[in-house]
PDB file of C-alpha atoms and ligand atoms in Angstrom:
ATOM      1  CA  MET A   2      31.997 156.098 102.223  1.00 74.00           C
ATOM      2  CA  PHE A   3      29.828 153.221 103.339  1.00 78.00           C
ATOM      3  CA  ASP A   4      32.486 152.086 105.836  1.00 80.00           C
ATOM      4  CA  ASN A   5      30.171 152.013 108.816  1.00 83.00           C
ATOM      5  CA  LEU A   6      27.262 150.670 106.812  1.00 87.00           C
ATOM      6  CA  SER A   7      29.374 147.901 105.297  1.00 87.00           C
ATOM      7  CA  GLN A   8      30.736 146.971 108.677  1.00 87.00           C
ATOM      8  CA  ARG A   9      27.280 146.762 110.197  1.00 86.00           C
ATOM      9  CA  LEU A  10      25.892 144.781 107.299  1.00 87.00           C
ATOM     10  CA  SER A  11      28.797 142.359 107.143  1.00 86.00           C
ATOM     11  CA  GLY A  12      27.921 141.204 110.651  1.00 86.00           C
ATOM     12  CA  VAL A  13      24.333 140.472 109.582  1.00 86.00           C
ATOM     13  CA  ILE A  14      25.508 138.774 106.422  1.00 84.00           C
ATOM     14  CA  LYS A  15      27.929 136.524 108.246  1.00 85.00           C
ATOM     15  CA  THR A  16      25.166 135.354 110.545  1.00 85.00           C
ATOM     16  CA  LEU A  17      22.756 134.831 107.655  1.00 81.00           C
ATOM     17  CA  ARG A  18      25.249 132.971 105.473  1.00 79.00           C
ATOM     18  CA  GLY A  19      25.938 130.515 108.237  1.00 78.00           C
ATOM     19  CA  GLN A  20      22.287 129.540 108.637  1.00 76.00           C
ATOM     20  CA  ALA A  21      21.358 126.256 107.002  1.00 74.00           C
ATOM     21  CA  ARG A  22      17.727 126.864 107.893  1.00 75.00           C
ATOM     22  CA  LEU A  23      16.089 130.225 108.253  1.00 75.00           C
ATOM     23  CA  THR A  24      13.077 130.806 110.406  1.00 80.00           C
ATOM     24  CA  GLU A  25      10.839 133.808 110.305  1.00 82.00           C
ATOM     25  CA  ALA A  26      12.443 134.869 113.587  1.00 84.00           C
ATOM     26  CA  ASN A  27      15.945 134.711 112.044  1.00 82.00           C
ATOM     27  CA  ILE A  28      14.841 136.911 109.183  1.00 85.00           C
ATOM     28  CA  GLN A  29      13.097 139.269 111.561  1.00 88.00           C
ATOM     29  CA  ASP A  30      16.314 139.680 113.568  1.00 88.00           C
ATOM     30  CA  ALA A  31      18.397 140.206 110.470  1.00 89.00           C
ATOM     31  CA  MET A  32      15.976 142.797 109.109  1.00 92.00           C
ATOM     32  CA  ARG A  33      16.057 144.681 112.386  1.00 92.00           C
ATOM     33  CA  GLU A  34      19.842 144.921 112.091  1.00 91.00           C
ATOM     34  CA  VAL A  35      19.694 145.986 108.438  1.00 92.00           C
ATOM     35  CA  ARG A  36      17.117 148.631 109.295  1.00 94.00           C
ATOM     36  CA  MET A  37      19.295 150.081 112.059  1.00 93.00           C
ATOM     37  CA  ALA A  38      22.350 150.063 109.811  1.00 91.00           C
ATOM     38  CA  LEU A  39      20.528 151.912 107.018  1.00 93.00           C
ATOM     39  CA  LEU A  40      19.082 154.508 109.370  1.00 93.00           C
ATOM     40  CA  GLU A  41      22.492 155.120 110.875  1.00 91.00           C
ATOM     41  CA  ALA A  42      23.846 155.633 107.360  1.00 90.00           C
ATOM     42  CA  ASP A  43      21.308 158.453 106.938  1.00 90.00           C
ATOM     43  CA  VAL A  44      19.052 156.658 104.492  1.00 92.00           C
ATOM     44  CA  ALA A  45      15.633 158.358 104.428  1.00 92.00           C
ATOM     45  CA  LEU A  46      13.093 156.636 106.678  1.00 94.00           C
ATOM     46  CA  PRO A  47      10.422 155.899 104.017  1.00 94.00           C
ATOM     47  CA  VAL A  48      13.153 154.391 101.833  1.00 95.00           C
ATOM     48  CA  VAL A  49      14.326 152.171 104.688  1.00 96.00           C
ATOM     49  CA  LYS A  50      10.784 151.001 105.464  1.00 96.00           C
ATOM     50  CA  ASP A  51      10.041 150.156 101.879  1.00 96.00           C
ATOM     51  CA  PHE A  52      13.365 148.402 101.422  1.00 96.00           C
ATOM     52  CA  ILE A  53      12.956 146.236 104.513  1.00 95.00           C
ATOM     53  CA  ALA A  54       9.400 145.299 103.555  1.00 95.00           C
ATOM     54  CA  LYS A  55      10.538 144.152 100.109  1.00 93.00           C
ATOM     55  CA  VAL A  56      13.518 142.185 101.382  1.00 92.00           C
ATOM     56  CA  ARG A  57      11.473 140.535 104.110  1.00 89.00           C
ATOM     57  CA  GLU A  58       8.720 139.532 101.717  1.00 88.00           C
ATOM     58  CA  ARG A  59      11.129 138.061  99.184  1.00 87.00           C
ATOM     59  CA  SER A  60      13.246 136.390 101.872  1.00 83.00           C
ATOM     60  CA  LEU A  61      10.384 134.445 103.421  1.00 79.00           C
ATOM     61  CA  GLY A  62       9.985 132.400 100.258  1.00 69.00           C
ATOM     62  CA  GLN A  63      13.670 131.638  99.808  1.00 62.00           C
ATOM     63  CA  GLU A  64      13.710 127.975 100.845  1.00 56.00           C
ATOM     64  CA  VAL A  65      12.646 127.023  97.334  1.00 50.00           C
ATOM     65  CA  MET A  66      15.912 128.215  95.806  1.00 56.00           C
ATOM     66  CA  SER A  67      17.995 125.083  95.808  1.00 56.00           C
ATOM     67  CA  SER A  68      21.422 126.288  94.697  1.00 64.00           C
ATOM     68  CA  LEU A  69      21.961 128.555  97.691  1.00 70.00           C
ATOM     69  CA  THR A  70      21.551 128.072 101.397  1.00 74.00           C
ATOM     70  CA  PRO A  71      18.600 130.104 102.694  1.00 75.00           C
ATOM     71  CA  GLY A  72      21.043 132.502 104.328  1.00 78.00           C
ATOM     72  CA  GLN A  73      22.920 133.052 101.083  1.00 80.00           C
ATOM     73  CA  ALA A  74      19.642 133.533  99.284  1.00 82.00           C
ATOM     74  CA  VAL A  75      18.640 136.338 101.651  1.00 83.00           C
ATOM     75  CA  VAL A  76      21.985 138.032 101.109  1.00 85.00           C
ATOM     76  CA  GLN A  77      21.335 137.771  97.384  1.00 88.00           C
ATOM     77  CA  VAL A  78      17.937 139.411  97.866  1.00 90.00           C
ATOM     78  CA  VAL A  79      19.512 142.250  99.846  1.00 90.00           C
ATOM     79  CA  TYR A  80      22.057 142.808  97.074  1.00 92.00           C
ATOM     80  CA  GLN A  81      19.405 142.783  94.359  1.00 94.00           C
ATOM     81  CA  GLU A  82      17.102 145.129  96.235  1.00 95.00           C
ATOM     82  CA  LEU A  83      19.976 147.535  96.989  1.00 94.00           C
ATOM     83  CA  THR A  84      20.804 147.605  93.290  1.00 96.00           C
ATOM     84  CA  LEU A  85      17.162 148.236  92.359  1.00 95.00           C
ATOM     85  CA  LEU A  86      16.930 150.945  94.999  1.00 94.00           C
ATOM     86  CA  MET A  87      19.716 152.855  93.284  1.00 95.00           C
ATOM     87  CA  GLY A  88      18.200 152.442  89.843  1.00 94.00           C
ATOM     88  CA  ASP A  89      19.152 148.969  88.601  1.00 88.00           C
ATOM     89  CA  HIS A  90      21.360 149.953  85.667  1.00 91.00           C
ATOM     90  CA  ASN A  91      23.650 152.804  84.678  1.00 92.00           C
ATOM     91  CA  ALA A  92      21.628 155.696  83.264  1.00 93.00           C
ATOM     92  CA  THR A  93      23.716 157.359  80.601  1.00 93.00           C
ATOM     93  CA  LEU A  94      23.574 160.937  79.396  1.00 95.00           C
ATOM     94  CA  ASN A  95      20.936 161.568  76.803  1.00 95.00           C
ATOM     95  CA  LEU A  96      22.309 163.737  74.024  1.00 95.00           C
ATOM     96  CA  ALA A  97      19.678 162.841  71.438  1.00 92.00           C
ATOM     97  CA  ALA A  98      18.793 166.406  70.546  1.00 92.00           C
ATOM     98  CA  ARG A  99      19.360 168.487  67.472  1.00 91.00           C
ATOM     99  CA  PRO A 100      22.854 169.863  68.196  1.00 93.00           C
ATOM    100  CA  PRO A 101      23.801 171.523  70.347  1.00 97.00           C
ATOM    101  CA  ALA A 102      22.432 169.333  73.115  1.00 98.00           C
ATOM    102  CA  VAL A 103      21.990 171.462  76.219  1.00 98.00           C
ATOM    103  CA  ILE A 104      22.911 170.244  79.691  1.00 98.00           C
ATOM    104  CA  LEU A 105      21.575 172.491  82.458  1.00 98.00           C
ATOM    105  CA  LEU A 106      23.130 172.110  85.905  1.00 98.00           C
ATOM    106  CA  ALA A 107      21.111 173.033  88.975  1.00 96.00           C
ATOM    107  CA  GLY A 108      21.855 172.877  92.673  1.00 95.00           C
ATOM    108  CA  LEU A 109      22.749 174.774  95.809  1.00 94.00           C
ATOM    109  CA  GLN A 110      25.861 176.892  96.179  1.00 93.00           C
ATOM    110  CA  GLY A 111      28.830 174.745  97.102  1.00 94.00           C
ATOM    111  CA  ALA A 112      27.242 171.534  95.821  1.00 95.00           C
ATOM    112  CA  GLY A 113      29.938 171.239  93.184  1.00 97.00           C
ATOM    113  CA  LYS A 114      28.137 172.518  90.072  1.00 97.00           C
ATOM    114  CA  THR A 115      31.009 174.454  88.559  1.00 97.00           C
ATOM    115  CA  THR A 116      33.523 171.709  89.234  1.00 98.00           C
ATOM    116  CA  THR A 117      31.079 169.203  87.759  1.00 98.00           C
ATOM    117  CA  ALA A 118      30.573 171.360  84.656  1.00 98.00           C
ATOM    118  CA  GLY A 119      34.315 171.061  84.016  1.00 98.00           C
ATOM    119  CA  LYS A 120      34.326 167.347  84.763  1.00 98.00           C
ATOM    120  CA  LEU A 121      31.432 166.747  82.390  1.00 98.00           C
ATOM    121  CA  ALA A 122      33.144 168.747  79.649  1.00 98.00           C
ATOM    122  CA  LYS A 123      36.210 166.537  80.013  1.00 98.00           C
ATOM    123  CA  PHE A 124      34.100 163.371  80.055  1.00 97.00           C
ATOM    124  CA  LEU A 125      32.125 164.393  76.972  1.00 97.00           C
ATOM    125  CA  ARG A 126      35.198 165.351  75.061  1.00 96.00           C
ATOM    126  CA  GLU A 127      37.356 162.386  75.937  1.00 96.00           C
ATOM    127  CA  GLN A 128      34.830 159.591  76.253  1.00 94.00           C
ATOM    128  CA  MET A 129      32.222 160.705  73.742  1.00 94.00           C
ATOM    129  CA  LYS A 130      34.317 162.793  71.373  1.00 96.00           C
ATOM    130  CA  LYS A 131      32.007 165.790  71.632  1.00 97.00           C
ATOM    131  CA  LYS A 132      32.805 169.428  70.997  1.00 98.00           C
ATOM    132  CA  VAL A 133      31.717 171.197  74.158  1.00 98.00           C
ATOM    133  CA  LEU A 134      30.956 174.813  75.071  1.00 98.00           C
ATOM    134  CA  LEU A 135      30.883 175.889  78.709  1.00 98.00           C
ATOM    135  CA  THR A 136      29.016 178.916  79.999  1.00 98.00           C
ATOM    136  CA  SER A 137      28.076 180.311  83.388  1.00 97.00           C
ATOM    137  CA  CYS A 138      24.778 181.977  84.239  1.00 96.00           C
ATOM    138  CA  ASP A 139      25.863 182.734  87.787  1.00 94.00           C
ATOM    139  CA  VAL A 140      25.441 186.472  87.438  1.00 93.00           C
ATOM    140  CA  TYR A 141      25.801 187.083  91.168  1.00 91.00           C
ATOM    141  CA  ARG A 142      29.282 185.789  91.807  1.00 89.00           C
ATOM    142  CA  PRO A 143      32.126 186.923  89.550  1.00 91.00           C
ATOM    143  CA  ALA A 144      34.292 184.285  91.234  1.00 94.00           C
ATOM    144  CA  ALA A 145      31.985 181.560  89.926  1.00 94.00           C
ATOM    145  CA  ILE A 146      32.280 182.787  86.339  1.00 95.00           C
ATOM    146  CA  GLU A 147      36.030 183.095  86.738  1.00 96.00           C
ATOM    147  CA  GLN A 148      36.227 179.585  88.198  1.00 96.00           C
ATOM    148  CA  LEU A 149      34.513 178.137  85.122  1.00 97.00           C
ATOM    149  CA  ARG A 150      36.629 180.221  82.757  1.00 97.00           C
ATOM    150  CA  THR A 151      39.790 178.885  84.426  1.00 97.00           C
ATOM    151  CA  LEU A 152      38.509 175.324  84.265  1.00 97.00           C
ATOM    152  CA  ALA A 153      37.674 175.727  80.585  1.00 98.00           C
ATOM    153  CA  GLN A 154      41.158 177.072  79.929  1.00 97.00           C
ATOM    154  CA  GLN A 155      42.741 174.205  81.807  1.00 97.00           C
ATOM    155  CA  LEU A 156      40.655 171.730  79.820  1.00 96.00           C
ATOM    156  CA  GLU A 157      41.218 173.581  76.545  1.00 96.00           C
ATOM    157  CA  THR A 158      37.469 173.688  76.111  1.00 97.00           C
ATOM    158  CA  ASP A 159      35.547 176.601  74.622  1.00 98.00           C
ATOM    159  CA  PHE A 160      34.036 179.065  77.058  1.00 98.00           C
ATOM    160  CA  PHE A 161      31.253 181.524  76.341  1.00 98.00           C
ATOM    161  CA  PRO A 162      31.897 184.602  78.513  1.00 96.00           C
ATOM    162  CA  SER A 163      29.321 186.236  80.746  1.00 94.00           C
ATOM    163  CA  GLU A 164      29.327 189.042  83.246  1.00 91.00           C
ATOM    164  CA  VAL A 165      27.796 189.819  86.579  1.00 91.00           C
ATOM    165  CA  GLY A 166      24.537 191.697  86.152  1.00 89.00           C
ATOM    166  CA  GLN A 167      23.605 190.196  82.792  1.00 93.00           C
ATOM    167  CA  GLN A 168      20.311 188.417  82.403  1.00 95.00           C
ATOM    168  CA  PRO A 169      20.806 184.640  82.786  1.00 95.00           C
ATOM    169  CA  GLU A 170      18.429 183.678  79.962  1.00 96.00           C
ATOM    170  CA  LYS A 171      20.126 186.078  77.599  1.00 96.00           C
ATOM    171  CA  ILE A 172      23.555 184.606  78.385  1.00 97.00           C
ATOM    172  CA  ALA A 173      22.259 181.098  77.865  1.00 96.00           C
ATOM    173  CA  LEU A 174      20.496 181.865  74.588  1.00 97.00           C
ATOM    174  CA  ASP A 175      23.493 183.786  73.264  1.00 97.00           C
ATOM    175  CA  ALA A 176      25.703 180.833  74.192  1.00 98.00           C
ATOM    176  CA  LEU A 177      23.335 178.531  72.335  1.00 97.00           C
ATOM    177  CA  ASP A 178      23.467 180.757  69.296  1.00 97.00           C
ATOM    178  CA  PHE A 179      27.245 180.836  69.446  1.00 98.00           C
ATOM    179  CA  ALA A 180      27.340 177.042  69.758  1.00 98.00           C
ATOM    180  CA  ARG A 181      25.115 176.620  66.703  1.00 97.00           C
ATOM    181  CA  LYS A 182      27.378 178.852  64.661  1.00 97.00           C
ATOM    182  CA  HIS A 183      30.530 177.092  65.809  1.00 98.00           C
ATOM    183  CA  PHE A 184      29.211 173.546  65.575  1.00 97.00           C
ATOM    184  CA  HIS A 185      29.426 172.594  69.214  1.00 98.00           C
ATOM    185  CA  ASP A 186      27.743 169.300  70.012  1.00 98.00           C
ATOM    186  CA  VAL A 187      26.993 170.114  73.635  1.00 98.00           C
ATOM    187  CA  VAL A 188      26.519 173.276  75.703  1.00 98.00           C
ATOM    188  CA  ILE A 189      26.917 172.906  79.451  1.00 98.00           C
ATOM    189  CA  VAL A 190      25.160 175.690  81.350  1.00 98.00           C
ATOM    190  CA  ASP A 191      26.274 176.325  84.918  1.00 97.00           C
ATOM    191  CA  THR A 192      23.779 178.253  87.057  1.00 96.00           C
ATOM    192  CA  ALA A 193      23.671 180.262  90.252  1.00 92.00           C
ATOM    193  CA  GLY A 194      23.026 178.393  93.456  1.00 88.00           C
ATOM    194  CA  ARG A 195      22.088 179.784  96.838  1.00 84.00           C
ATOM    195  CA  LEU A 196      22.840 178.579 100.310  1.00 81.00           C
ATOM    196  CA  GLY A 197      19.338 177.244 100.754  1.00 81.00           C
ATOM    197  CA  ILE A 198      16.271 176.763  98.637  1.00 81.00           C
ATOM    198  CA  ASP A 199      14.593 180.053  97.876  1.00 85.00           C
ATOM    199  CA  GLU A 200      11.910 181.163  95.541  1.00 88.00           C
ATOM    200  CA  ALA A 201      14.040 183.584  93.533  1.00 87.00           C
ATOM    201  CA  MET A 202      16.540 180.841  92.720  1.00 87.00           C
ATOM    202  CA  MET A 203      13.809 178.413  91.733  1.00 90.00           C
ATOM    203  CA  ASP A 204      12.112 181.021  89.536  1.00 93.00           C
ATOM    204  CA  GLU A 205      15.369 181.827  87.827  1.00 93.00           C
ATOM    205  CA  ILE A 206      16.257 178.233  87.054  1.00 94.00           C
ATOM    206  CA  LYS A 207      12.713 177.551  85.883  1.00 95.00           C
ATOM    207  CA  ARG A 208      12.958 180.484  83.467  1.00 95.00           C
ATOM    208  CA  LEU A 209      16.316 179.244  82.243  1.00 96.00           C
ATOM    209  CA  HIS A 210      14.857 175.813  81.732  1.00 97.00           C
ATOM    210  CA  ALA A 211      11.930 177.194  79.763  1.00 96.00           C
ATOM    211  CA  ALA A 212      14.217 179.311  77.576  1.00 96.00           C
ATOM    212  CA  LEU A 213      16.735 176.547  76.874  1.00 96.00           C
ATOM    213  CA  ASP A 214      14.598 173.424  76.767  1.00 96.00           C
ATOM    214  CA  PRO A 215      17.612 171.311  77.770  1.00 98.00           C
ATOM    215  CA  ILE A 216      17.808 167.621  76.911  1.00 98.00           C
ATOM    216  CA  GLU A 217      19.449 167.036  80.289  1.00 98.00           C
ATOM    217  CA  THR A 218      18.628 168.907  83.499  1.00 98.00           C
ATOM    218  CA  LEU A 219      20.956 167.529  86.103  1.00 98.00           C
ATOM    219  CA  PHE A 220      20.696 168.223  89.785  1.00 96.00           C
ATOM    220  CA  VAL A 221      24.093 168.424  91.459  1.00 97.00           C
ATOM    221  CA  VAL A 222      24.084 167.567  95.139  1.00 94.00           C
ATOM    222  CA  ASP A 223      26.674 167.111  97.839  1.00 93.00           C
ATOM    223  CA  ALA A 224      26.497 163.587  99.274  1.00 92.00           C
ATOM    224  CA  MET A 225      28.009 164.823 102.531  1.00 90.00           C
ATOM    225  CA  GLN A 226      24.735 166.573 103.290  1.00 88.00           C
ATOM    226  CA  GLY A 227      23.042 163.280 104.086  1.00 84.00           C
ATOM    227  CA  GLN A 228      19.293 163.664 104.652  1.00 85.00           C
ATOM    228  CA  ASP A 229      19.435 167.313 103.595  1.00 88.00           C
ATOM    229  CA  ALA A 230      20.787 166.261 100.219  1.00 89.00           C
ATOM    230  CA  VAL A 231      17.710 164.162  99.664  1.00 90.00           C
ATOM    231  CA  ASN A 232      15.316 166.885 100.827  1.00 90.00           C
ATOM    232  CA  THR A 233      16.944 169.403  98.520  1.00 92.00           C
ATOM    233  CA  ALA A 234      16.830 166.932  95.652  1.00 92.00           C
ATOM    234  CA  LYS A 235      13.119 166.458  96.250  1.00 92.00           C
ATOM    235  CA  ALA A 236      12.474 170.210  96.255  1.00 92.00           C
ATOM    236  CA  PHE A 237      14.316 170.681  92.951  1.00 93.00           C
ATOM    237  CA  SER A 238      12.711 167.636  91.451  1.00 94.00           C
ATOM    238  CA  ASP A 239       9.262 169.005  92.321  1.00 92.00           C
ATOM    239  CA  ALA A 240      10.085 172.363  90.740  1.00 92.00           C
ATOM    240  CA  LEU A 241      11.965 171.251  87.634  1.00 94.00           C
ATOM    241  CA  PRO A 242      11.679 168.321  85.226  1.00 96.00           C
ATOM    242  CA  LEU A 243      15.046 166.881  86.245  1.00 97.00           C
ATOM    243  CA  THR A 244      16.496 164.149  84.075  1.00 97.00           C
ATOM    244  CA  GLY A 245      19.082 162.986  86.557  1.00 97.00           C
ATOM    245  CA  VAL A 246      21.236 163.594  89.584  1.00 96.00           C
ATOM    246  CA  ILE A 247      24.976 163.964  90.049  1.00 97.00           C
ATOM    247  CA  LEU A 248      26.091 163.120  93.549  1.00 95.00           C
ATOM    248  CA  THR A 249      29.332 164.875  94.452  1.00 96.00           C
ATOM    249  CA  LYS A 250      31.953 164.362  97.143  1.00 95.00           C
ATOM    250  CA  LEU A 251      31.547 160.623  97.352  1.00 92.00           C
ATOM    251  CA  ASP A 252      35.245 160.564  98.125  1.00 90.00           C
ATOM    252  CA  GLY A 253      34.477 162.292 101.422  1.00 85.00           C
ATOM    253  CA  ASP A 254      33.294 160.570 104.556  1.00 78.00           C
ATOM    254  CA  SER A 255      29.599 160.728 103.800  1.00 79.00           C
ATOM    255  CA  ARG A 256      27.687 157.861 105.328  1.00 81.00           C
ATOM    256  CA  GLY A 257      26.123 156.988 102.013  1.00 84.00           C
ATOM    257  CA  GLY A 258      22.485 157.735 102.781  1.00 88.00           C
ATOM    258  CA  ALA A 259      22.066 160.134  99.869  1.00 89.00           C
ATOM    259  CA  ALA A 260      23.356 157.579  97.361  1.00 89.00           C
ATOM    260  CA  LEU A 261      20.847 155.076  98.658  1.00 91.00           C
ATOM    261  CA  SER A 262      17.850 157.408  98.948  1.00 93.00           C
ATOM    262  CA  VAL A 263      17.968 159.929  96.158  1.00 93.00           C
ATOM    263  CA  ARG A 264      16.694 157.701  93.382  1.00 93.00           C
ATOM    264  CA  GLN A 265      13.621 156.546  95.244  1.00 92.00           C
ATOM    265  CA  VAL A 266      12.763 159.948  96.710  1.00 91.00           C
ATOM    266  CA  THR A 267      13.055 161.850  93.418  1.00 92.00           C
ATOM    267  CA  GLY A 268      12.385 159.066  90.918  1.00 93.00           C
ATOM    268  CA  LYS A 269      15.404 160.343  88.977  1.00 95.00           C
ATOM    269  CA  PRO A 270      18.506 158.295  88.265  1.00 96.00           C
ATOM    270  CA  ILE A 271      21.933 159.129  89.613  1.00 96.00           C
ATOM    271  CA  LYS A 272      23.910 159.469  86.390  1.00 97.00           C
ATOM    272  CA  PHE A 273      27.347 160.333  87.737  1.00 97.00           C
ATOM    273  CA  VAL A 274      29.218 160.611  90.986  1.00 96.00           C
ATOM    274  CA  GLY A 275      31.927 163.093  91.893  1.00 97.00           C
ATOM    275  CA  VAL A 276      34.887 161.403  93.506  1.00 95.00           C
ATOM    276  CA  GLY A 277      37.427 164.183  93.882  1.00 96.00           C
ATOM    277  CA  GLU A 278      38.137 167.868  93.436  1.00 96.00           C
ATOM    278  CA  LYS A 279      40.127 167.356  90.247  1.00 96.00           C
ATOM    279  CA  VAL A 280      38.527 167.370  86.788  1.00 96.00           C
ATOM    280  CA  ALA A 281      39.174 163.639  86.457  1.00 96.00           C
ATOM    281  CA  GLY A 282      37.058 162.937  89.535  1.00 97.00           C
ATOM    282  CA  LEU A 283      33.817 161.986  87.815  1.00 98.00           C
ATOM    283  CA  GLU A 284      32.499 158.478  87.320  1.00 96.00           C
ATOM    284  CA  PRO A 285      29.343 157.084  85.738  1.00 97.00           C
ATOM    285  CA  PHE A 286      27.133 155.633  88.453  1.00 96.00           C
ATOM    286  CA  TYR A 287      26.606 151.871  88.485  1.00 96.00           C
ATOM    287  CA  PRO A 288      23.976 150.764  91.010  1.00 95.00           C
ATOM    288  CA  ASP A 289      25.187 147.154  91.056  1.00 95.00           C
ATOM    289  CA  ARG A 290      28.793 148.128  91.772  1.00 93.00           C
ATOM    290  CA  MET A 291      27.631 150.508  94.478  1.00 91.00           C
ATOM    291  CA  ALA A 292      25.519 147.738  96.032  1.00 92.00           C
ATOM    292  CA  SER A 293      28.594 145.487  96.075  1.00 91.00           C
ATOM    293  CA  ARG A 294      30.504 148.227  97.835  1.00 88.00           C
ATOM    294  CA  VAL A 295      27.779 148.605 100.420  1.00 87.00           C
ATOM    295  CA  LEU A 296      27.862 144.896 101.126  1.00 85.00           C
ATOM    296  CA  GLY A 297      31.646 145.039 101.436  1.00 77.00           C
TER     297      GLY A 297
HETATM  298  P1  GDP B  28      29.195 175.256  93.172  1.00 50.59           P
HETATM  299  O1  GDP B  28      29.026 176.411  94.107  1.00 50.59           O
HETATM  300  O2  GDP B  28      28.003 174.343  93.206  1.00 50.59           O
HETATM  301  O3  GDP B  28      29.569 175.638  91.794  1.00 50.59           O
HETATM  302  O4  GDP B  28      30.382 174.363  93.782  1.00 50.59           O
HETATM  303  P2  GDP B  28      31.920 174.259  93.347  1.00 50.59           P
HETATM  304  O5  GDP B  28      32.067 173.560  92.050  1.00 50.59           O
HETATM  305  O6  GDP B  28      32.566 175.594  93.470  1.00 50.59           O
HETATM  306  O7  GDP B  28      32.463 173.255  94.463  1.00 50.59           O
HETATM  307  C1  GDP B  28      32.464 173.584  95.836  1.00 50.59           C
HETATM  308  C2  GDP B  28      33.628 172.864  96.501  1.00 50.59           C
HETATM  309  O8  GDP B  28      33.430 171.455  96.440  1.00 50.59           O
HETATM  310  C3  GDP B  28      34.958 173.119  95.817  1.00 50.59           C
HETATM  311  O9  GDP B  28      35.951 173.270  96.807  1.00 50.59           O
HETATM  312  C4  GDP B  28      35.204 171.863  94.992  1.00 50.59           C
HETATM  313  O10 GDP B  28      36.567 171.588  94.791  1.00 50.59           O
HETATM  314  C5  GDP B  28      34.565 170.812  95.874  1.00 50.59           C
HETATM  315  N1  GDP B  28      34.103 169.631  95.126  1.00 50.59           N
HETATM  316  C6  GDP B  28      33.259 169.561  94.073  1.00 50.59           C
HETATM  317  N2  GDP B  28      33.056 168.281  93.702  1.00 50.59           N
HETATM  318  C7  GDP B  28      33.784 167.505  94.536  1.00 50.59           C
HETATM  319  C8  GDP B  28      33.990 166.088  94.686  1.00 50.59           C
HETATM  320  O11 GDP B  28      33.435 165.234  93.967  1.00 50.59           O
HETATM  321  N3  GDP B  28      34.827 165.698  95.692  1.00 50.59           N
HETATM  322  C9  GDP B  28      35.442 166.589  96.525  1.00 50.59           C
HETATM  323  N4  GDP B  28      36.228 166.119  97.486  1.00 50.59           N
HETATM  324  N5  GDP B  28      35.253 167.926  96.427  1.00 50.59           N
HETATM  325  C10 GDP B  28      34.453 168.372  95.449  1.00 50.59           C
END
C-alpha cells in the first residue's frame, strides 16, 4: 500500500528539501503535485481540498522556523497534517463497561468482519488478558456462523452457538446472559452484512445496537474498496453511533485513500488495521507511523 503515493510524494519532497528559499510559487507547485498524488491514491476530494488548504496556509509562514530550511519545514508540515488527518494518536479499545463489555462489529459482506472478530478475540486475550466470548448474529448464512465457530475453536476461545433463522437480538442477549454467568470480560458480536447498503441491514444492526448497548461499535471496512469504502463508512456512521473503524486488507494493493479519508469523513478513529488473512494479522493503528509510511 501507499507505493504509488509515496513515490509521487518523494519527488515533491526532494524538490522541497533542496530549496533554501521558498516562494509562494514554489509552494503552489508543490501543493499541486501533492494534490494530484492524493487524488490518484483515491483520497476523497473534500479531504484533499481541506488538507492542501491547511498545508499551504501553514507553509507560507515557515521562514520563521530557524532550525530547518524552509523546504524541510514544509515537509514537516505535510507529515504533521497527514498524522492529524488520520487521527493524531492511537485510539485504543474502550472496555470501560460493567463486564461483559460488548463489541459490536458492523460492515458489508466480505469486508472481513468474521475474520476480524477472531483477530480481536486473539488480541484481547493475549494483549489484554481478557476472557472473550464470540458469537455470530449472521442468521442468513450458515457458513458465516460456521466460520466463526471454527475460528473460535482454533483460538481456543469460547463460542456462543447460534442458528440460521433465529432472531439476532435474541442470540445477542442470550450470549450476553451466558457471558455474565461465565464471567467473560468481553463479548464480540459478529453481524450479518450484505453486498451493498440496504435498509433491512441497517434496521437490523440498529436494533441489535439498541438491544446490546455496546461500549464499542466498530465498522469493519475493506481498504481495497477505495472511495467506496469511505462512502460506506459514512452511511454506517450516519445510521449508527460508531466508536471506531477497522480497516482491513491493508496488506493488499489498495492505494491508501481509505486510510487517509475515513477519519475525516466519519469523524471516527481507525482503531485497528487488518494486515493479513491469518488471525495474527491485526495491528493497532498509529497515525504517525502511517504518515511516515506515506512519506516513504
Ligand atoms: P465478512 O463477510 O465481513 O465476515 O468477511 P470475512 O471475514 O469472511 O472475510 C472476507 C475475506 O477477506 C476472507 O477471504 C478473509 O480471509 C479476507 N480478509 C479479511 N481480513 C483480511 C485482511 O486484513 N487481509 C487480507 N489479505 N484478507 C483479509
